[in-house]
Amino acid sequence: MSLTLKSPVSPAFTNIQWDSLGSLKLTAQETALLRMAETNPMDYTLADSRDASMYARVLLKLLAEATAAGAGSGYVSNMTEAPEDSKEEAMKALGEDPLGVVAHYALTKVLEILNTLANGSKSVKGVTISSVFYVGKEGILVDQWKALLRVLNKDGKGDVFAQKVASLCLAKILITACPSQRSVEKSIDKEGNPLKTRPVQYASAIEPLEAITAWIVSQLKNSSGTLVAICTPALKTLMDAPETRMLFCKSGGIKYMSRQLRGGSRAKNATGAENQKFGQASVQQLYEIAFCMWILTYELASSYPIRQDFSKDSVAVSALVDLVSVAPREKVVRVALSSLRNLATCEGDIQAAGETAITGKFFLSEMIACGLMKAIDHLRDRQFTDPDLVADVDLLHKLLHENYKEMTRWEVYKNEVESGHLQWGSTHTEAFFKENARMIEGSDGDFHLLKVLIALLSNHDEEVAAVACYDIGEFVRHYPNGRAIAKRLGAKDVVMPLIEHENVELQRHALQCVSKIMVNNWEYVK
């Protein structure tokens, strides 16, 4: 499915008959403005700030009226890509669903306005995004912005092209109100002389920013596959301002971005590079989300809440390590490594009183638990041409090994279990559990790690589940009354179904685990 920024019905735009579309409630002046804009280049239409603002508001009115009359749920909404005979199909769509075509037209033109103004064409000097979409002496956001939000609130049933473009347009309009962006949007006249900056009321954009951020987070949370690409252009736009980056993080964005990265990288690992279900679009999608994650890592030093978000449940570090391990494309590996480097080197001096410090050392421990050392060793054997990527690999290799030397074997094991990245190694042996089984009860005596191991029995990764079976079995053997504790926490009930698992290795470890739980002197029957 293609999710490009070109409407599949764009060939029909010039054939729209405005006079016959009474449901749009256009005035004679508005109809004349639309026709004039069609006959002139966009630069000419936007040359005057007042005319540009009026044109933009007419387009948003078109969108609002078309959406209210049913656009977004008809024939056009099911067209996700332009067919071979795009002109014929577009004209058919105009006949079947004229309001759907109008909605695409309005969105396409609004995006063209934003791109033209952002590019700073000589013909539109003195006209900016803020001067077009923020009006009055106080610079208040035009009320018509709500038309863009209505396109998004379709409960997943909307037009995917319309949602992608509407969210991008809304993000571009709103981000210009952020105080950090006011110096970026410079206004000069046609002779190149600086103009007095128009006021923009940031307060008028806060509620819309919260709405678009909530929608993006919802898409990351609930969508999968290529449908996530609907929100990525808007997400990338919001990453341009610190205000919107903070808002995104407060909304739980880091967790849901991490889940998307883990889901995408695991799909890649399972299907292989040649599988068409994981093509270039999915690689690009991984890259764009990872790129946004990388930008957020630059807020680590100044924001304790963001460091907390990156540290929660090891989800972010785990997702980035998965990307490095799977290595779908060099550009994805590059941005994932750069993110990990920023995490590994963050100082984190700023924190609330009484809060536990979260620094690079904490993140390095998580990286070790997630198996980054092995992935980095593999990357060092590859011949990369990008010097920055090589530098990141070398630095991470150095920091990881230095941190590993400082950690006890128990700390390594504890971090590995808590990260959920169980892999066969020296901490999953009889000798280790003879020495450390009592540590599993925890400082509070709540057997937290044992509970985590039991939860990992249901992990989709068969190696993780097999290692969890082994560890639970060894705990039972070497901890006093371990059999009763494991039974009480439900270990036997979760392990039993794994005895019939199709994976022979997992089946074997599950059977051994059950035997250790059920039999007093297991070593005599093994």
Coordinates of C-alpha atoms in Angstrom, one line a residue:
M1 CA 0.0 0.0 0.0
S2 CA 1.4 3.4 -1.0
L3 CA 1.1 6.3 1.4
T4 CA 2.7 9.0 -0.7
L5 CA 1.8 12.7 -0.5
K6 CA 0.3 12.8 -4.0
S7 CA -3.4 12.3 -4.1
P8 CA -4.6 9.4 -6.3
V9 CA -7.4 11.7 -7.6
S10 CA -5.1 14.7 -8.4
P11 CA -5.7 14.4 -12.2
A12 CA -9.4 15.3 -11.6
F13 CA -8.7 18.5 -9.6
T14 CA -9.0 20.8 -12.6
N15 CA -12.4 19.3 -13.5
I16 CA -14.1 20.1 -10.2
Q17 CA -17.3 22.2 -10.9
W18 CA -17.6 24.5 -7.9
D19 CA -21.0 25.9 -8.9
S20 CA -22.6 22.5 -8.8
L21 CA -21.4 21.7 -5.3
G22 CA -23.9 23.6 -3.2
S23 CA -23.2 21.6 -0.1
L24 CA -19.9 23.4 0.2
K25 CA -21.7 26.7 0.9
L26 CA -19.2 28.8 -1.1
T27 CA -19.9 32.5 -1.7
A28 CA -19.4 34.0 -5.1
Q29 CA -16.2 35.7 -3.8
E30 CA -14.8 32.4 -2.5
T31 CA -15.6 30.6 -5.8
A32 CA -13.9 33.4 -7.7
L33 CA -10.8 33.2 -5.4
L34 CA -10.5 29.4 -6.0
R35 CA -10.7 29.9 -9.8
M36 CA -8.2 32.7 -9.8
A37 CA -5.8 30.6 -7.7
E38 CA -6.1 27.8 -10.3
T39 CA -5.0 30.1 -13.1
N40 CA -2.0 31.6 -11.3
P41 CA 1.2 30.1 -9.8
M42 CA 1.1 29.6 -6.0
D43 CA 3.8 32.2 -5.5
Y44 CA 1.5 34.8 -7.1
T45 CA -1.5 33.8 -5.0
L46 CA 0.5 34.1 -1.8
A47 CA 2.3 37.3 -2.6
D48 CA 0.0 39.4 -0.4
S49 CA -0.4 38.3 3.2
R50 CA -4.1 39.1 3.4
D51 CA -5.0 37.4 0.2
A52 CA -2.9 34.4 1.2
S53 CA -4.7 34.1 4.6
M54 CA -8.1 34.4 2.9
Y55 CA -7.2 31.7 0.3
A56 CA -6.0 29.3 3.1
R57 CA -9.2 29.8 5.1
V58 CA -11.3 29.2 2.0
L59 CA -9.5 25.9 1.5
L60 CA -10.0 24.9 5.1
K61 CA -13.7 25.8 4.7
L62 CA -13.8 23.5 1.7
L63 CA -12.4 20.7 3.8
A64 CA -14.7 21.4 6.7
E65 CA -17.9 21.4 4.6
A66 CA -16.8 18.4 2.5
T67 CA -16.0 16.4 5.6
A68 CA -19.3 17.4 7.3
A69 CA -21.2 16.3 4.2
G70 CA -19.5 12.8 4.2
A71 CA -16.1 13.1 2.5
G72 CA -13.6 10.6 3.9
S73 CA -15.9 7.6 3.9
G74 CA -16.8 7.3 0.3
Y75 CA -15.3 6.0 -3.0
V76 CA -12.1 8.2 -2.7
S77 CA -11.2 7.0 0.8
N78 CA -10.6 3.5 -0.5
M79 CA -8.1 4.7 -3.2
T80 CA -4.7 4.3 -1.5
E81 CA -2.6 4.6 -4.6
A82 CA -2.9 6.0 -8.1
P83 CA -3.8 3.2 -10.7
E84 CA -2.1 2.8 -14.0
D85 CA -4.8 4.8 -15.8
S86 CA -4.9 7.4 -13.1
K87 CA -6.8 10.1 -15.2
E88 CA -9.7 7.7 -16.0
E89 CA -9.9 6.4 -12.5
A90 CA -9.7 9.9 -11.0
M91 CA -12.5 11.1 -13.2
K92 CA -14.6 8.1 -12.2
A93 CA -13.9 9.1 -8.5
L94 CA -15.1 12.7 -9.2
G95 CA -18.4 11.3 -10.5
E96 CA -18.8 8.8 -7.7
D97 CA -17.5 10.9 -4.8
P98 CA -17.1 14.6 -5.7
L99 CA -16.8 15.6 -2.0
G100 CA -14.0 13.1 -1.5
V101 CA -12.1 14.7 -4.4
V102 CA -12.7 18.2 -3.0
A103 CA -11.3 17.1 0.4
H104 CA -8.1 15.8 -1.4
Y105 CA -7.9 19.0 -3.4
A106 CA -8.2 21.2 -0.3
L107 CA -5.5 19.3 1.6
T108 CA -3.2 19.2 -1.4
K109 CA -3.4 23.0 -1.8
V110 CA -3.0 23.7 2.0
L111 CA 0.2 21.6 2.0
E112 CA 1.4 23.4 -1.1
I113 CA 0.9 26.7 0.6
L114 CA 2.9 25.5 3.7
N115 CA 5.7 24.1 1.5
T116 CA 5.9 27.3 -0.6
L117 CA 6.1 29.5 2.5
A118 CA 8.6 27.3 4.2
N119 CA 10.9 27.3 1.2
G120 CA 11.0 31.1 1.3
S121 CA 10.3 31.9 -2.4
K122 CA 11.4 35.4 -3.5
S123 CA 7.8 36.1 -4.6
V124 CA 6.4 35.6 -1.2
K125 CA 8.8 37.6 0.9
G126 CA 7.1 39.1 3.9
V127 CA 4.5 36.3 3.9
T128 CA 5.0 33.5 6.4
I129 CA 3.1 30.5 7.8
S130 CA 2.4 32.5 10.9
S131 CA 1.1 35.5 9.0
V132 CA -1.3 33.3 7.0
F133 CA -2.6 31.1 9.8
Y134 CA -2.4 33.4 12.8
V135 CA -4.6 36.5 12.6
G136 CA -5.4 39.7 14.4
K137 CA -3.2 42.0 16.4
E138 CA -2.5 39.2 18.9
G139 CA -1.7 36.6 16.3
I140 CA -4.4 34.0 17.2
L141 CA -4.6 30.7 15.4
V142 CA -7.4 30.7 12.8
D143 CA -10.5 28.8 14.0
Q144 CA -10.6 26.8 10.7
W145 CA -7.7 24.6 11.9
K146 CA -10.4 22.3 13.4
A147 CA -11.2 21.1 9.9
L148 CA -7.8 19.4 9.8
L149 CA -8.4 17.7 13.2
R150 CA -11.9 16.4 12.1
V151 CA -10.2 14.5 9.2
L152 CA -8.2 12.6 11.9
N153 CA -11.0 11.8 14.2
K154 CA -12.5 9.0 12.1
D155 CA -11.8 6.1 14.5
G156 CA -9.4 4.4 12.0
K157 CA -12.0 4.4 9.3
G158 CA -10.9 7.5 7.5
D159 CA -9.1 8.2 4.2
V160 CA -5.4 7.3 4.8
F161 CA -4.1 10.0 2.3
A162 CA -6.3 12.6 3.9
Q163 CA -5.2 11.7 7.4
K164 CA -1.5 11.7 6.5
V165 CA -1.7 15.1 4.8
A166 CA -4.1 16.7 7.4
S167 CA -1.8 15.7 10.3
L168 CA 1.3 17.0 8.5
C169 CA -0.4 20.3 7.7
L170 CA -1.6 20.7 11.2
A171 CA 1.8 20.0 12.6
K172 CA 3.5 22.5 10.3
I173 CA 1.0 25.2 11.2
L174 CA 1.1 24.7 14.9
I175 CA 4.9 24.3 15.4
T176 CA 5.4 27.8 14.0
A177 CA 3.7 29.2 17.2
C178 CA 6.3 27.6 19.5
P179 CA 8.5 30.3 21.1
S180 CA 11.7 28.4 20.1
Q181 CA 10.6 28.7 16.4
R182 CA 9.9 32.4 16.3
S183 CA 13.5 33.3 15.6
V184 CA 13.6 30.6 12.9
E185 CA 10.7 32.1 10.9
K186 CA 12.3 35.3 9.7
S187 CA 10.2 37.8 7.8
I188 CA 11.8 40.0 5.1
D189 CA 10.4 42.1 2.3
K190 CA 11.0 41.6 -1.4
E191 CA 14.1 43.8 -1.3
G192 CA 15.6 41.6 1.4
N193 CA 15.0 44.1 4.3
P194 CA 13.9 42.6 7.7
L195 CA 10.3 43.2 8.6
K196 CA 8.9 43.6 12.0
T197 CA 8.0 40.2 13.4
R198 CA 4.2 39.6 13.7
P199 CA 3.1 38.5 17.1
V200 CA 1.9 34.9 17.4
Q201 CA 0.0 33.7 20.5
Y202 CA 1.4 30.4 21.5
A203 CA -1.4 29.8 23.9
S204 CA -3.9 29.6 21.0
A205 CA -1.9 26.6 19.6
I206 CA -1.4 24.6 22.8
E207 CA -4.8 22.8 22.8
P208 CA -4.4 21.9 19.1
L209 CA -0.8 20.7 19.7
E210 CA -2.1 18.5 22.5
A211 CA -4.8 17.1 20.1
I212 CA -2.4 16.3 17.3
T213 CA 0.1 14.8 19.7
A214 CA -2.5 12.6 21.2
W215 CA -3.5 11.4 17.8
I216 CA 0.1 10.6 16.8
V217 CA 0.6 8.6 20.0
S218 CA -2.7 6.8 19.4
Q219 CA -1.5 5.8 15.9
L220 CA 1.8 4.5 17.3
K221 CA -0.1 2.6 20.0
N222 CA -2.8 1.0 18.0
S223 CA -1.6 0.8 14.4
S224 CA 0.8 -1.6 12.8
G225 CA 2.7 -2.2 9.6
T226 CA 2.5 0.5 6.9
L227 CA -0.5 2.2 8.5
V228 CA 2.0 3.7 11.0
A229 CA 3.4 5.7 8.1
I230 CA 0.2 7.8 8.2
C231 CA 1.6 9.7 11.3
T232 CA 5.3 9.7 10.7
P233 CA 5.5 12.9 8.6
A234 CA 3.7 14.8 11.4
L235 CA 5.8 13.2 14.0
K236 CA 9.0 14.2 12.3
T237 CA 7.7 17.8 12.1
L238 CA 6.9 17.9 15.8
M239 CA 10.5 16.9 16.5
D240 CA 11.7 20.3 15.2
A241 CA 10.8 22.2 18.4
P242 CA 11.8 21.4 22.1
E243 CA 8.2 22.4 23.2
T244 CA 6.6 19.7 21.0
R245 CA 9.3 17.2 21.8
M246 CA 8.5 17.5 25.5
L247 CA 4.8 17.3 24.9
F248 CA 5.3 14.1 22.9
C249 CA 7.3 12.5 25.7
K250 CA 4.8 13.5 28.3
S251 CA 2.1 11.8 26.3
G252 CA 4.0 8.4 26.5
G253 CA 5.4 8.7 23.0
I254 CA 8.8 7.1 23.7
K255 CA 7.2 3.9 24.9
Y256 CA 5.0 3.5 21.8
M257 CA 7.8 4.5 19.4
S258 CA 9.9 1.8 21.0
R259 CA 7.2 -0.8 20.6
Q260 CA 6.9 0.1 16.9
L261 CA 10.7 -0.3 16.4
R262 CA 10.8 -3.6 18.2
G263 CA 7.8 -4.9 16.2
G264 CA 9.4 -3.8 12.9
S265 CA 12.8 -5.2 13.7
R266 CA 11.5 -8.5 14.9
A267 CA 9.3 -8.8 11.7
K268 CA 12.5 -8.2 9.7
N269 CA 14.4 -10.8 11.7
A270 CA 11.6 -13.4 11.3
T271 CA 10.9 -12.9 7.6
G272 CA 14.3 -12.1 6.2
A273 CA 15.4 -9.3 3.8
E274 CA 13.8 -10.9 0.8
N275 CA 10.3 -11.2 2.1
Q276 CA 8.1 -8.7 0.3
K277 CA 6.1 -8.0 3.4
F278 CA 9.1 -6.2 4.7
G279 CA 10.2 -4.1 1.8
Q280 CA 11.8 -0.7 1.4
A281 CA 8.8 1.1 2.8
S282 CA 9.0 -0.7 6.1
V283 CA 12.8 -0.1 6.3
Q284 CA 12.1 3.6 5.6
Q285 CA 9.4 3.6 8.3
L286 CA 11.9 2.1 10.8
Y287 CA 14.4 4.7 9.9
E288 CA 12.0 7.6 10.3
I289 CA 10.8 6.4 13.8
A290 CA 14.4 5.7 14.8
F291 CA 15.4 9.2 13.6
C292 CA 12.8 10.7 15.8
M293 CA 14.0 8.6 18.7
W294 CA 17.6 9.9 18.0
I295 CA 16.4 13.5 18.1
L296 CA 14.7 12.9 21.5
T297 CA 18.0 11.6 23.0
Y298 CA 19.4 15.2 22.7
E299 CA 16.9 16.2 25.5
L300 CA 18.4 13.7 27.9
A301 CA 20.8 16.1 29.6
S302 CA 18.2 18.8 30.2
S303 CA 15.2 16.7 31.1
Y304 CA 15.0 14.1 34.0
P305 CA 11.5 13.0 32.9
I306 CA 12.8 12.1 29.5
R307 CA 15.6 10.1 31.0
Q308 CA 13.0 8.4 33.1
D309 CA 10.9 7.6 29.9
F310 CA 14.0 6.2 28.2
S311 CA 14.7 4.0 31.2
K312 CA 11.3 2.6 31.8
D313 CA 11.1 -1.2 31.4
S314 CA 14.2 -1.1 29.2
V315 CA 11.8 -0.8 26.2
A316 CA 13.7 2.0 24.4
V317 CA 17.2 0.5 24.8
S318 CA 15.9 -2.9 23.9
A319 CA 14.3 -1.6 20.7
L320 CA 17.5 0.2 19.6
V321 CA 19.6 -2.9 20.4
D322 CA 17.2 -5.0 18.3
L323 CA 17.7 -2.6 15.4
V324 CA 21.5 -2.8 15.6
S325 CA 21.4 -6.6 15.9
V326 CA 19.0 -7.1 12.9
A327 CA 20.7 -4.3 10.9
P328 CA 18.0 -3.9 8.1
R329 CA 20.0 -1.1 6.4
E330 CA 23.1 0.9 7.2
K331 CA 21.1 4.1 7.7
V332 CA 18.9 2.4 10.3
V333 CA 22.0 1.1 12.1
R334 CA 23.6 4.5 12.0
V335 CA 20.8 6.3 13.7
A336 CA 20.2 3.5 16.2
L337 CA 23.9 3.5 17.2
S338 CA 23.9 7.3 17.5
S339 CA 20.9 7.1 19.8
L340 CA 22.6 4.4 21.9
R341 CA 25.8 6.6 22.1
N342 CA 23.8 9.5 23.4
L343 CA 22.2 7.3 26.0
A344 CA 25.6 5.8 27.0
T345 CA 27.2 9.2 27.4
C346 CA 24.4 11.2 29.0
E347 CA 25.4 12.9 32.3
G348 CA 22.0 13.6 33.8
D349 CA 23.0 16.1 36.4
I350 CA 19.5 17.7 36.5
Q351 CA 17.0 15.7 38.6
A352 CA 14.4 16.4 41.2
A353 CA 15.3 16.2 44.9
G354 CA 15.2 12.6 46.1
E355 CA 15.1 11.1 42.6
T356 CA 17.4 8.3 41.7
A357 CA 20.1 9.5 39.3
I358 CA 19.8 8.1 35.7
T359 CA 23.0 8.4 33.8
G360 CA 24.9 6.8 31.0
K361 CA 26.1 4.0 33.3
F362 CA 22.5 3.0 33.9
F363 CA 21.8 2.8 30.2
L364 CA 25.1 0.9 29.6
S365 CA 23.9 -1.8 32.0
E366 CA 20.7 -2.1 30.1
M367 CA 22.6 -2.4 26.8
I368 CA 24.7 -5.2 28.2
A369 CA 21.6 -7.0 29.4
C370 CA 20.0 -6.6 26.0
G371 CA 23.0 -8.2 24.3
L372 CA 24.5 -5.2 22.6
M373 CA 28.1 -6.3 23.3
K374 CA 27.7 -9.3 21.0
A375 CA 26.1 -7.1 18.3
I376 CA 28.9 -4.5 18.6
D377 CA 31.5 -7.2 18.2
H378 CA 29.8 -8.3 14.9
L379 CA 29.7 -4.7 13.7
R380 CA 33.4 -4.2 14.3
D381 CA 34.1 -7.0 11.8
R382 CA 32.1 -5.2 9.1
Q383 CA 33.7 -2.6 6.7
F384 CA 31.7 0.6 7.1
T385 CA 32.5 3.7 5.1
D386 CA 30.8 6.2 7.4
P387 CA 33.4 7.5 9.8
D388 CA 30.7 8.6 12.3
L389 CA 29.3 5.1 12.4
V390 CA 32.7 3.6 13.0
A391 CA 33.4 6.1 15.8
D392 CA 30.1 5.2 17.5
V393 CA 30.9 1.5 17.3
D394 CA 34.3 1.9 18.7
L395 CA 33.1 4.2 21.6
L396 CA 30.2 1.9 22.5
H397 CA 32.6 -1.1 22.4
K398 CA 34.9 0.7 24.8
L399 CA 32.2 1.9 27.2
L400 CA 30.4 -1.4 27.3
H401 CA 33.5 -3.4 28.1
E402 CA 34.5 -1.0 30.8
N403 CA 31.1 -1.1 32.4
Y404 CA 31.0 -4.9 32.1
K405 CA 34.2 -5.3 34.1
E406 CA 32.7 -3.2 36.9
M407 CA 29.6 -5.4 37.2
T408 CA 29.3 -8.6 39.2
R409 CA 27.9 -11.7 37.6
W410 CA 24.7 -11.3 39.6
E411 CA 24.3 -7.7 38.4
V412 CA 24.7 -8.9 34.8
Y413 CA 22.1 -11.6 35.4
K414 CA 19.6 -9.4 37.2
N415 CA 19.8 -6.8 34.4
E416 CA 19.4 -9.5 31.7
V417 CA 16.2 -10.9 33.4
E418 CA 14.7 -7.5 33.9
S419 CA 15.3 -6.5 30.3
G420 CA 13.6 -9.6 29.1
H421 CA 16.5 -10.4 26.7
L422 CA 17.5 -13.8 28.0
Q423 CA 20.3 -15.5 26.1
W424 CA 22.4 -18.6 26.8
G425 CA 25.6 -17.8 28.6
S426 CA 27.6 -18.2 31.8
T427 CA 24.8 -16.9 34.0
H428 CA 22.5 -19.7 33.0
T429 CA 24.4 -22.6 34.4
E430 CA 24.2 -25.0 37.4
A431 CA 27.3 -23.4 38.9
F432 CA 25.8 -19.9 38.8
F433 CA 22.6 -21.0 40.5
K434 CA 24.4 -22.9 43.2
E435 CA 26.1 -19.7 44.1
N436 CA 23.3 -17.2 43.5
A437 CA 19.9 -18.9 43.9
R438 CA 19.3 -17.2 47.2
M439 CA 19.7 -13.8 45.6
I440 CA 16.5 -14.4 43.6
E441 CA 14.3 -13.8 46.6
G442 CA 15.3 -10.1 46.4
S443 CA 16.0 -7.6 49.1
D444 CA 12.2 -7.4 49.9
G445 CA 11.7 -11.1 49.8
D446 CA 9.1 -10.8 47.1
F447 CA 10.8 -13.0 44.5
H448 CA 10.5 -10.3 41.9
L449 CA 13.0 -11.9 39.5
L450 CA 11.2 -15.2 39.7
K451 CA 7.9 -13.5 38.8
V452 CA 9.7 -11.9 35.8
L453 CA 11.0 -15.3 34.7
I454 CA 7.6 -16.9 34.9
A455 CA 6.2 -14.0 32.8
L456 CA 9.0 -14.6 30.2
L457 CA 7.7 -18.2 29.8
S458 CA 5.0 -16.7 27.5
N459 CA 7.5 -14.7 25.5
H460 CA 7.2 -15.1 21.7
D461 CA 11.0 -15.5 21.4
E462 CA 11.5 -19.3 21.9
E463 CA 15.1 -18.9 23.1
V464 CA 13.9 -16.5 25.8
A465 CA 11.2 -18.9 26.9
A466 CA 13.6 -21.9 26.9
V467 CA 16.2 -20.0 29.1
A468 CA 13.4 -19.0 31.5
C469 CA 12.4 -22.7 31.8
Y470 CA 16.0 -23.6 32.6
D471 CA 16.5 -20.8 35.2
I472 CA 13.2 -21.6 37.0
G473 CA 14.2 -25.2 37.2
E474 CA 17.6 -24.4 38.6
F475 CA 16.1 -22.0 41.2
V476 CA 13.8 -24.9 42.3
R477 CA 16.8 -27.2 42.7
H478 CA 19.0 -24.8 44.6
Y479 CA 16.7 -22.6 46.7
P480 CA 15.3 -24.1 49.9
N481 CA 11.7 -24.9 49.4
G482 CA 12.0 -23.5 45.8
R483 CA 9.5 -26.1 44.5
A484 CA 6.7 -24.8 46.7
I485 CA 7.5 -21.2 45.9
A486 CA 7.5 -21.8 42.2
K487 CA 4.2 -23.6 42.4
R488 CA 2.6 -20.9 44.5
L489 CA 3.6 -18.3 41.9
G490 CA 2.1 -20.3 39.1
A491 CA 5.2 -21.5 37.3
K492 CA 4.0 -25.1 36.8
D493 CA 0.7 -24.0 35.2
V494 CA 2.6 -21.7 32.7
V495 CA 5.3 -24.3 31.9
M496 CA 3.0 -27.3 31.3
P497 CA 1.6 -26.2 27.9
L498 CA 5.2 -25.6 26.6
I499 CA 5.8 -29.4 26.9
E500 CA 3.8 -29.7 23.7
H501 CA 5.4 -26.7 21.9
E502 CA 6.5 -27.3 18.3
N503 CA 10.0 -26.1 19.1
V504 CA 11.9 -29.2 20.2
E505 CA 14.5 -27.3 22.3
L506 CA 11.8 -25.3 24.1
Q507 CA 9.8 -28.5 24.6
R508 CA 12.9 -30.3 26.2
H509 CA 13.6 -27.4 28.6
A510 CA 9.9 -27.2 29.6
L511 CA 9.8 -30.9 30.3
Q512 CA 13.0 -30.6 32.4
C513 CA 11.6 -27.6 34.3
V514 CA 8.3 -29.4 35.2
S515 CA 10.3 -32.5 36.3
K516 CA 12.4 -30.3 38.6
I517 CA 9.3 -28.8 40.1
M518 CA 7.5 -32.2 40.5
V519 CA 10.4 -34.5 41.5
N520 CA 12.3 -34.1 44.8
N521 CA 15.6 -35.7 43.7
W522 CA 15.6 -34.7 40.0
E523 CA 19.3 -35.3 39.5
Y524 CA 18.7 -39.0 39.9
V525 CA 16.2 -39.2 37.0
K526 CA 17.7 -36.6 34.6

